[in-house]
Amino acid sequence: MKIIVITGPPYSGKGTQCEILEKVLSYKHISTGDVFRSEKENGTEIGNIFKEYEQKGELVPDSLIIDVFTKIIDDNSSEVGLILDGYPRSKPQVDDLIAICNYKGVVISNVLNIEVPTDELLIRAKKRATTSNRDDDKDSNLHLKRIEVFEELTKPGIEYMKTKLNVLDFDGFGSIEDLTNKIVSCL
Ligand code: AMP
């Protein structure tokens, strides 16, 4: 199995690109945020822990995501490839991802890093709040907070990934189609 990681700030359009790439590449889209939201709906222990962090716009502890990611790999072992959306999100998570993939014999072929300026992210967040069912989207107090968490924890993780993996940077400011075309031509 191969993995493509897609990373970038909240509201940068990662999920939208993943939905398109899933069809183009026949890889399965896995969003760790979706996994946590479904745990929350099912009222599981992980879901209840997630809820506390979601309400603050924060990341769940790195220790919690290790088991979640390991289960994702095991549950999807028959897939040709996965597009990983929302993991890794910190430097320790990068090390965990690489260690787990090495152990399981999974190849991380590319990391797609979507870059969008903060002003534009906030505009997109406001738009998304009007249509989204997500609690953290509907609470506009969390938009900037989530971007700040990205800057503080995830951005250093992305810089770190550049020393370990094949990271491709993409300008995500334009249209959805333009970005998809740029990504597909690089893969
Ligand atoms: P997302 O749907 O990717 O925007 O994620 C929604 C929320 O799920 C995040 O704000 C975090 O609270 C949690 N989450 C998802 N993935 C991770 C991760 N890799 N590490 C920590 N928290 C995560």
PDB file of C-alpha atoms and ligand atoms in Angstrom:
ATOM      1  CA  MET A   1       0.000   0.000   0.000  1.00  0.00           C
ATOM      2  CA  LYS A   2       1.091   3.555  -0.728  1.00  0.00           C
ATOM      3  CA  ILE A   3       0.229   6.736   1.130  1.00  0.00           C
ATOM      4  CA  ILE A   4      -0.075  10.280  -0.138  1.00  0.00           C
ATOM      5  CA  VAL A   5      -0.248  12.834   2.656  1.00  0.00           C
ATOM      6  CA  ILE A   6      -2.143  16.060   2.063  1.00  0.00           C
ATOM      7  CA  THR A   7      -1.380  18.901   4.429  1.00  0.00           C
ATOM      8  CA  GLY A   8      -1.955  22.632   4.832  1.00  0.00           C
ATOM      9  CA  PRO A   9      -3.902  24.986   7.081  1.00  0.00           C
ATOM     10  CA  PRO A  10      -7.581  24.586   7.989  1.00  0.00           C
ATOM     11  CA  TYR A  11      -9.895  25.902   5.217  1.00  0.00           C
ATOM     12  CA  SER A  12      -7.175  25.454   2.546  1.00  0.00           C
ATOM     13  CA  GLY A  13      -9.335  23.016   0.572  1.00  0.00           C
ATOM     14  CA  LYS A  14      -7.597  19.766   1.511  1.00  0.00           C
ATOM     15  CA  GLY A  15     -10.859  17.857   1.866  1.00  0.00           C
ATOM     16  CA  THR A  16     -12.154  19.068  -1.504  1.00  0.00           C
ATOM     17  CA  GLN A  17      -8.939  18.061  -3.265  1.00  0.00           C
ATOM     18  CA  CYS A  18      -9.005  14.682  -1.525  1.00  0.00           C
ATOM     19  CA  GLU A  19     -12.510  13.976  -2.785  1.00  0.00           C
ATOM     20  CA  ILE A  20     -11.348  14.670  -6.351  1.00  0.00           C
ATOM     21  CA  LEU A  21      -8.020  12.828  -6.012  1.00  0.00           C
ATOM     22  CA  GLU A  22      -9.774   9.803  -4.541  1.00  0.00           C
ATOM     23  CA  LYS A  23     -11.552   9.349  -7.889  1.00  0.00           C
ATOM     24  CA  VAL A  24      -8.559  10.242 -10.068  1.00  0.00           C
ATOM     25  CA  LEU A  25      -6.069   7.959  -8.284  1.00  0.00           C
ATOM     26  CA  SER A  26      -8.421   5.267  -6.943  1.00  0.00           C
ATOM     27  CA  TYR A  27      -6.857   5.789  -3.521  1.00  0.00           C
ATOM     28  CA  LYS A  28      -9.104   5.889  -0.454  1.00  0.00           C
ATOM     29  CA  HIS A  29      -9.506   9.271   1.284  1.00  0.00           C
ATOM     30  CA  ILE A  30      -8.980   9.043   5.036  1.00  0.00           C
ATOM     31  CA  SER A  31      -9.640  12.141   7.139  1.00  0.00           C
ATOM     32  CA  THR A  32      -8.618  11.800  10.792  1.00  0.00           C
ATOM     33  CA  GLY A  33     -11.043  14.647  11.585  1.00  0.00           C
ATOM     34  CA  ASP A  34     -13.874  12.556  10.065  1.00  0.00           C
ATOM     35  CA  VAL A  35     -12.770   9.561  12.134  1.00  0.00           C
ATOM     36  CA  PHE A  36     -12.946  11.660  15.336  1.00  0.00           C
ATOM     37  CA  ARG A  37     -16.324  13.195  14.407  1.00  0.00           C
ATOM     38  CA  SER A  38     -17.760   9.739  13.816  1.00  0.00           C
ATOM     39  CA  GLU A  39     -16.373   8.552  17.189  1.00  0.00           C
ATOM     40  CA  LYS A  40     -18.088  11.589  18.759  1.00  0.00           C
ATOM     41  CA  GLU A  41     -21.419  10.739  17.111  1.00  0.00           C
ATOM     42  CA  ASN A  42     -21.112   7.177  18.407  1.00  0.00           C
ATOM     43  CA  GLY A  43     -20.411   8.469  21.916  1.00  0.00           C
ATOM     44  CA  THR A  44     -17.187   6.467  22.307  1.00  0.00           C
ATOM     45  CA  GLU A  45     -14.435   7.278  24.814  1.00  0.00           C
ATOM     46  CA  ILE A  46     -12.200   8.663  22.036  1.00  0.00           C
ATOM     47  CA  GLY A  47     -15.164  10.687  20.742  1.00  0.00           C
ATOM     48  CA  ASN A  48     -15.773  12.217  24.162  1.00  0.00           C
ATOM     49  CA  ILE A  49     -12.117  13.181  24.535  1.00  0.00           C
ATOM     50  CA  PHE A  50     -12.144  14.648  21.015  1.00  0.00           C
ATOM     51  CA  LYS A  51     -15.194  16.786  21.838  1.00  0.00           C
ATOM     52  CA  GLU A  52     -13.258  18.678  24.531  1.00  0.00           C
ATOM     53  CA  TYR A  53     -10.467  19.578  22.112  1.00  0.00           C
ATOM     54  CA  GLU A  54     -12.834  20.344  19.243  1.00  0.00           C
ATOM     55  CA  GLN A  55     -14.658  22.894  21.396  1.00  0.00           C
ATOM     56  CA  LYS A  56     -11.350  24.695  22.005  1.00  0.00           C
ATOM     57  CA  GLY A  57     -10.143  24.442  18.405  1.00  0.00           C
ATOM     58  CA  GLU A  58      -7.161  22.420  19.579  1.00  0.00           C
ATOM     59  CA  LEU A  59      -5.478  19.242  18.412  1.00  0.00           C
ATOM     60  CA  VAL A  60      -6.069  16.044  20.345  1.00  0.00           C
ATOM     61  CA  PRO A  61      -2.919  14.762  22.117  1.00  0.00           C
ATOM     62  CA  ASP A  62      -0.363  13.032  19.888  1.00  0.00           C
ATOM     63  CA  SER A  63      -0.600   9.906  22.048  1.00  0.00           C
ATOM     64  CA  LEU A  64      -4.300   9.496  21.187  1.00  0.00           C
ATOM     65  CA  ILE A  65      -3.783   9.611  17.444  1.00  0.00           C
ATOM     66  CA  ILE A  66      -1.140   6.846  17.327  1.00  0.00           C
ATOM     67  CA  ASP A  67      -3.683   4.081  17.957  1.00  0.00           C
ATOM     68  CA  VAL A  68      -6.223   5.747  15.658  1.00  0.00           C
ATOM     69  CA  PHE A  69      -3.694   5.850  12.804  1.00  0.00           C
ATOM     70  CA  THR A  70      -2.456   2.289  13.409  1.00  0.00           C
ATOM     71  CA  LYS A  71      -6.077   1.080  13.227  1.00  0.00           C
ATOM     72  CA  ILE A  72      -6.599   3.043   9.989  1.00  0.00           C
ATOM     73  CA  ILE A  73      -3.632   1.216   8.408  1.00  0.00           C
ATOM     74  CA  ASP A  74      -4.782  -2.197   9.649  1.00  0.00           C
ATOM     75  CA  ASP A  75      -8.422  -1.678   8.605  1.00  0.00           C
ATOM     76  CA  ASN A  76      -7.389  -0.586   5.102  1.00  0.00           C
ATOM     77  CA  SER A  77      -4.580  -3.046   4.389  1.00  0.00           C
ATOM     78  CA  SER A  78      -6.289  -4.276   1.207  1.00  0.00           C
ATOM     79  CA  GLU A  79      -6.363  -0.765  -0.345  1.00  0.00           C
ATOM     80  CA  VAL A  80      -3.910   0.125  -3.148  1.00  0.00           C
ATOM     81  CA  GLY A  81      -3.349   3.508  -1.588  1.00  0.00           C
ATOM     82  CA  LEU A  82      -4.591   6.022   0.957  1.00  0.00           C
ATOM     83  CA  ILE A  83      -4.794   9.805   0.771  1.00  0.00           C
ATOM     84  CA  LEU A  84      -4.197  10.912   4.315  1.00  0.00           C
ATOM     85  CA  ASP A  85      -5.949  14.166   5.200  1.00  0.00           C
ATOM     86  CA  GLY A  86      -5.239  15.727   8.612  1.00  0.00           C
ATOM     87  CA  TYR A  87      -2.375  13.505   9.758  1.00  0.00           C
ATOM     88  CA  PRO A  88       0.427  14.174  10.665  1.00  0.00           C
ATOM     89  CA  ARG A  89      -0.160  17.539  12.340  1.00  0.00           C
ATOM     90  CA  SER A  90       2.879  17.975  14.584  1.00  0.00           C
ATOM     91  CA  LYS A  91       6.562  17.049  14.658  1.00  0.00           C
ATOM     92  CA  PRO A  92       6.071  14.008  16.947  1.00  0.00           C
ATOM     93  CA  GLN A  93       3.257  12.818  14.657  1.00  0.00           C
ATOM     94  CA  VAL A  94       5.673  12.930  11.693  1.00  0.00           C
ATOM     95  CA  ASP A  95       8.046  10.588  13.518  1.00  0.00           C
ATOM     96  CA  ASP A  96       5.143   8.319  14.499  1.00  0.00           C
ATOM     97  CA  LEU A  97       3.807   8.235  10.934  1.00  0.00           C
ATOM     98  CA  ILE A  98       7.199   7.297   9.498  1.00  0.00           C
ATOM     99  CA  ALA A  99       7.837   4.666  12.186  1.00  0.00           C
ATOM    100  CA  ILE A 100       4.407   3.046  11.798  1.00  0.00           C
ATOM    101  CA  CYS A 101       4.650   3.021   7.989  1.00  0.00           C
ATOM    102  CA  ASN A 102       8.149   1.495   8.110  1.00  0.00           C
ATOM    103  CA  TYR A 103       6.949  -1.165  10.516  1.00  0.00           C
ATOM    104  CA  LYS A 104       3.879  -1.987   8.404  1.00  0.00           C
ATOM    105  CA  GLY A 105       5.753  -1.884   5.066  1.00  0.00           C
ATOM    106  CA  VAL A 106       3.736   1.086   3.787  1.00  0.00           C
ATOM    107  CA  VAL A 107       5.391   3.558   1.386  1.00  0.00           C
ATOM    108  CA  ILE A 108       4.798   7.303   1.822  1.00  0.00           C
ATOM    109  CA  SER A 109       5.188   8.420  -1.781  1.00  0.00           C
ATOM    110  CA  ASN A 110       4.409  12.145  -1.586  1.00  0.00           C
ATOM    111  CA  VAL A 111       3.357  14.902   0.751  1.00  0.00           C
ATOM    112  CA  LEU A 112       1.195  17.583  -0.879  1.00  0.00           C
ATOM    113  CA  ASN A 113       1.443  20.873   1.009  1.00  0.00           C
ATOM    114  CA  ILE A 114      -1.277  23.412   0.125  1.00  0.00           C
ATOM    115  CA  GLU A 115      -0.405  27.020   0.963  1.00  0.00           C
ATOM    116  CA  VAL A 116      -3.081  29.709   1.322  1.00  0.00           C
ATOM    117  CA  PRO A 117      -2.661  33.168   2.957  1.00  0.00           C
ATOM    118  CA  THR A 118      -4.408  33.665   6.323  1.00  0.00           C
ATOM    119  CA  ASP A 119      -6.731  36.437   5.042  1.00  0.00           C
ATOM    120  CA  GLU A 120      -8.077  34.087   2.391  1.00  0.00           C
ATOM    121  CA  LEU A 121      -8.426  31.235   4.905  1.00  0.00           C
ATOM    122  CA  LEU A 122     -10.604  33.421   7.123  1.00  0.00           C
ATOM    123  CA  ILE A 123     -12.827  34.374   4.169  1.00  0.00           C
ATOM    124  CA  ARG A 124     -13.229  30.691   3.272  1.00  0.00           C
ATOM    125  CA  ALA A 125     -13.910  29.795   6.931  1.00  0.00           C
ATOM    126  CA  LYS A 126     -16.773  32.302   7.060  1.00  0.00           C
ATOM    127  CA  LYS A 127     -18.285  30.878   3.866  1.00  0.00           C
ATOM    128  CA  ARG A 128     -17.904  27.312   5.106  1.00  0.00           C
ATOM    129  CA  ALA A 129     -19.636  28.204   8.390  1.00  0.00           C
ATOM    130  CA  THR A 130     -22.861  28.912   6.474  1.00  0.00           C
ATOM    131  CA  THR A 131     -23.106  25.421   4.965  1.00  0.00           C
ATOM    132  CA  SER A 132     -21.120  23.164   7.299  1.00  0.00           C
ATOM    133  CA  ASN A 133     -22.567  20.781   9.877  1.00  0.00           C
ATOM    134  CA  ARG A 134     -19.315  20.769  11.815  1.00  0.00           C
ATOM    135  CA  ASP A 135     -19.445  22.298  15.308  1.00  0.00           C
ATOM    136  CA  ASP A 136     -15.957  23.794  14.959  1.00  0.00           C
ATOM    137  CA  ASP A 137     -16.908  25.440  11.628  1.00  0.00           C
ATOM    138  CA  LYS A 138     -20.102  26.971  13.022  1.00  0.00           C
ATOM    139  CA  ASP A 139     -18.273  28.593  15.964  1.00  0.00           C
ATOM    140  CA  SER A 140     -16.591  31.590  14.294  1.00  0.00           C
ATOM    141  CA  ASN A 141     -14.462  32.199  17.419  1.00  0.00           C
ATOM    142  CA  LEU A 142     -12.550  29.076  16.509  1.00  0.00           C
ATOM    143  CA  HIS A 143     -11.576  30.021  12.946  1.00  0.00           C
ATOM    144  CA  LEU A 144      -8.524  32.111  13.825  1.00  0.00           C
ATOM    145  CA  LYS A 145      -7.665  29.862  16.757  1.00  0.00           C
ATOM    146  CA  ARG A 146      -7.443  26.826  14.474  1.00  0.00           C
ATOM    147  CA  ILE A 147      -5.188  28.722  12.075  1.00  0.00           C
ATOM    148  CA  GLU A 148      -2.960  29.747  15.017  1.00  0.00           C
ATOM    149  CA  VAL A 149      -2.723  26.123  16.149  1.00  0.00           C
ATOM    150  CA  PHE A 150      -1.693  25.233  12.599  1.00  0.00           C
ATOM    151  CA  GLU A 151       1.055  27.902  12.672  1.00  0.00           C
ATOM    152  CA  GLU A 152       2.292  26.816  16.072  1.00  0.00           C
ATOM    153  CA  LEU A 153       2.251  23.009  15.758  1.00  0.00           C
ATOM    154  CA  THR A 154       1.565  21.842  12.213  1.00  0.00           C
ATOM    155  CA  LYS A 155       3.784  24.244  10.263  1.00  0.00           C
ATOM    156  CA  PRO A 156       6.922  23.122  12.129  1.00  0.00           C
ATOM    157  CA  GLY A 157       5.792  19.546  11.436  1.00  0.00           C
ATOM    158  CA  ILE A 158       5.615  20.339   7.697  1.00  0.00           C
ATOM    159  CA  GLU A 159       9.111  21.900   7.757  1.00  0.00           C
ATOM    160  CA  TYR A 160      10.328  18.789   9.538  1.00  0.00           C
ATOM    161  CA  MET A 161       8.674  16.549   6.921  1.00  0.00           C
ATOM    162  CA  LYS A 162      10.701  18.398   4.266  1.00  0.00           C
ATOM    163  CA  THR A 163      13.850  16.860   5.794  1.00  0.00           C
ATOM    164  CA  LYS A 164      12.395  13.348   5.778  1.00  0.00           C
ATOM    165  CA  LEU A 165       9.878  12.967   2.934  1.00  0.00           C
ATOM    166  CA  ASN A 166       9.156  14.199  -0.586  1.00  0.00           C
ATOM    167  CA  VAL A 167       7.093  17.349   0.133  1.00  0.00           C
ATOM    168  CA  LEU A 168       5.598  19.250  -2.829  1.00  0.00           C
ATOM    169  CA  ASP A 169       4.378  22.816  -2.173  1.00  0.00           C
ATOM    170  CA  PHE A 170       1.262  24.092  -3.978  1.00  0.00           C
ATOM    171  CA  ASP A 171      -0.219  27.565  -4.143  1.00  0.00           C
ATOM    172  CA  GLY A 172      -3.830  26.928  -3.113  1.00  0.00           C
ATOM    173  CA  PHE A 173      -5.072  30.475  -3.677  1.00  0.00           C
ATOM    174  CA  GLY A 174      -6.653  29.909  -7.131  1.00  0.00           C
ATOM    175  CA  SER A 175      -9.595  27.808  -8.265  1.00  0.00           C
ATOM    176  CA  ILE A 176     -10.256  24.216  -7.194  1.00  0.00           C
ATOM    177  CA  GLU A 177      -9.666  22.983 -10.778  1.00  0.00           C
ATOM    178  CA  ASP A 178      -6.331  24.825 -11.116  1.00  0.00           C
ATOM    179  CA  LEU A 179      -5.058  23.269  -7.927  1.00  0.00           C
ATOM    180  CA  THR A 180      -6.207  19.768  -8.931  1.00  0.00           C
ATOM    181  CA  ASN A 181      -4.460  20.132 -12.294  1.00  0.00           C
ATOM    182  CA  LYS A 182      -1.239  21.276 -10.647  1.00  0.00           C
ATOM    183  CA  ILE A 183      -1.337  18.372  -8.193  1.00  0.00           C
ATOM    184  CA  VAL A 184      -2.178  15.707 -10.802  1.00  0.00           C
ATOM    185  CA  SER A 185       0.611  16.885 -13.119  1.00  0.00           C
ATOM    186  CA  CYS A 186       3.135  16.425 -10.287  1.00  0.00           C
ATOM    187  CA  LEU A 187       2.023  12.942  -9.244  1.00  0.00           C
TER     188      LEU A 187
HETATM  189  P1  AMP B   1     -10.073  18.331  10.536  1.00  0.00           P
HETATM  190  O1  AMP B   1     -11.380  17.726  10.128  1.00  0.00           O
HETATM  191  O2  AMP B   1      -8.893  17.708   9.855  1.00  0.00           O
HETATM  192  O3  AMP B   1     -10.089  19.825  10.399  1.00  0.00           O
HETATM  193  O4  AMP B   1      -9.878  18.007  12.087  1.00  0.00           O
HETATM  194  C1  AMP B   1     -10.824  18.427  13.043  1.00  0.00           C
HETATM  195  C2  AMP B   1     -10.242  18.277  14.435  1.00  0.00           C
HETATM  196  O5  AMP B   1      -9.922  16.894  14.680  1.00  0.00           O
HETATM  197  C3  AMP B   1      -8.938  19.022  14.701  1.00  0.00           C
HETATM  198  O6  AMP B   1      -9.132  20.385  15.009  1.00  0.00           O
HETATM  199  C4  AMP B   1      -8.399  18.220  15.877  1.00  0.00           C
HETATM  200  O7  AMP B   1      -9.066  18.543  17.084  1.00  0.00           O
HETATM  201  C5  AMP B   1      -8.768  16.801  15.518  1.00  0.00           C
HETATM  202  N1  AMP B   1      -7.704  16.151  14.728  1.00  0.00           N
HETATM  203  C6  AMP B   1      -7.810  15.638  13.480  1.00  0.00           C
HETATM  204  N2  AMP B   1      -6.654  15.115  13.084  1.00  0.00           N
HETATM  205  C7  AMP B   1      -5.788  15.302  14.098  1.00  0.00           C
HETATM  206  C8  AMP B   1      -4.406  14.990  14.297  1.00  0.00           C
HETATM  207  N3  AMP B   1      -3.682  14.381  13.357  1.00  0.00           N
HETATM  208  N4  AMP B   1      -3.842  15.345  15.472  1.00  0.00           N
HETATM  209  C9  AMP B   1      -4.539  15.947  16.434  1.00  0.00           C
HETATM  210  N5  AMP B   1      -5.831  16.299  16.311  1.00  0.00           N
HETATM  211  C10 AMP B   1      -6.455  15.970  15.156  1.00  0.00           C
END
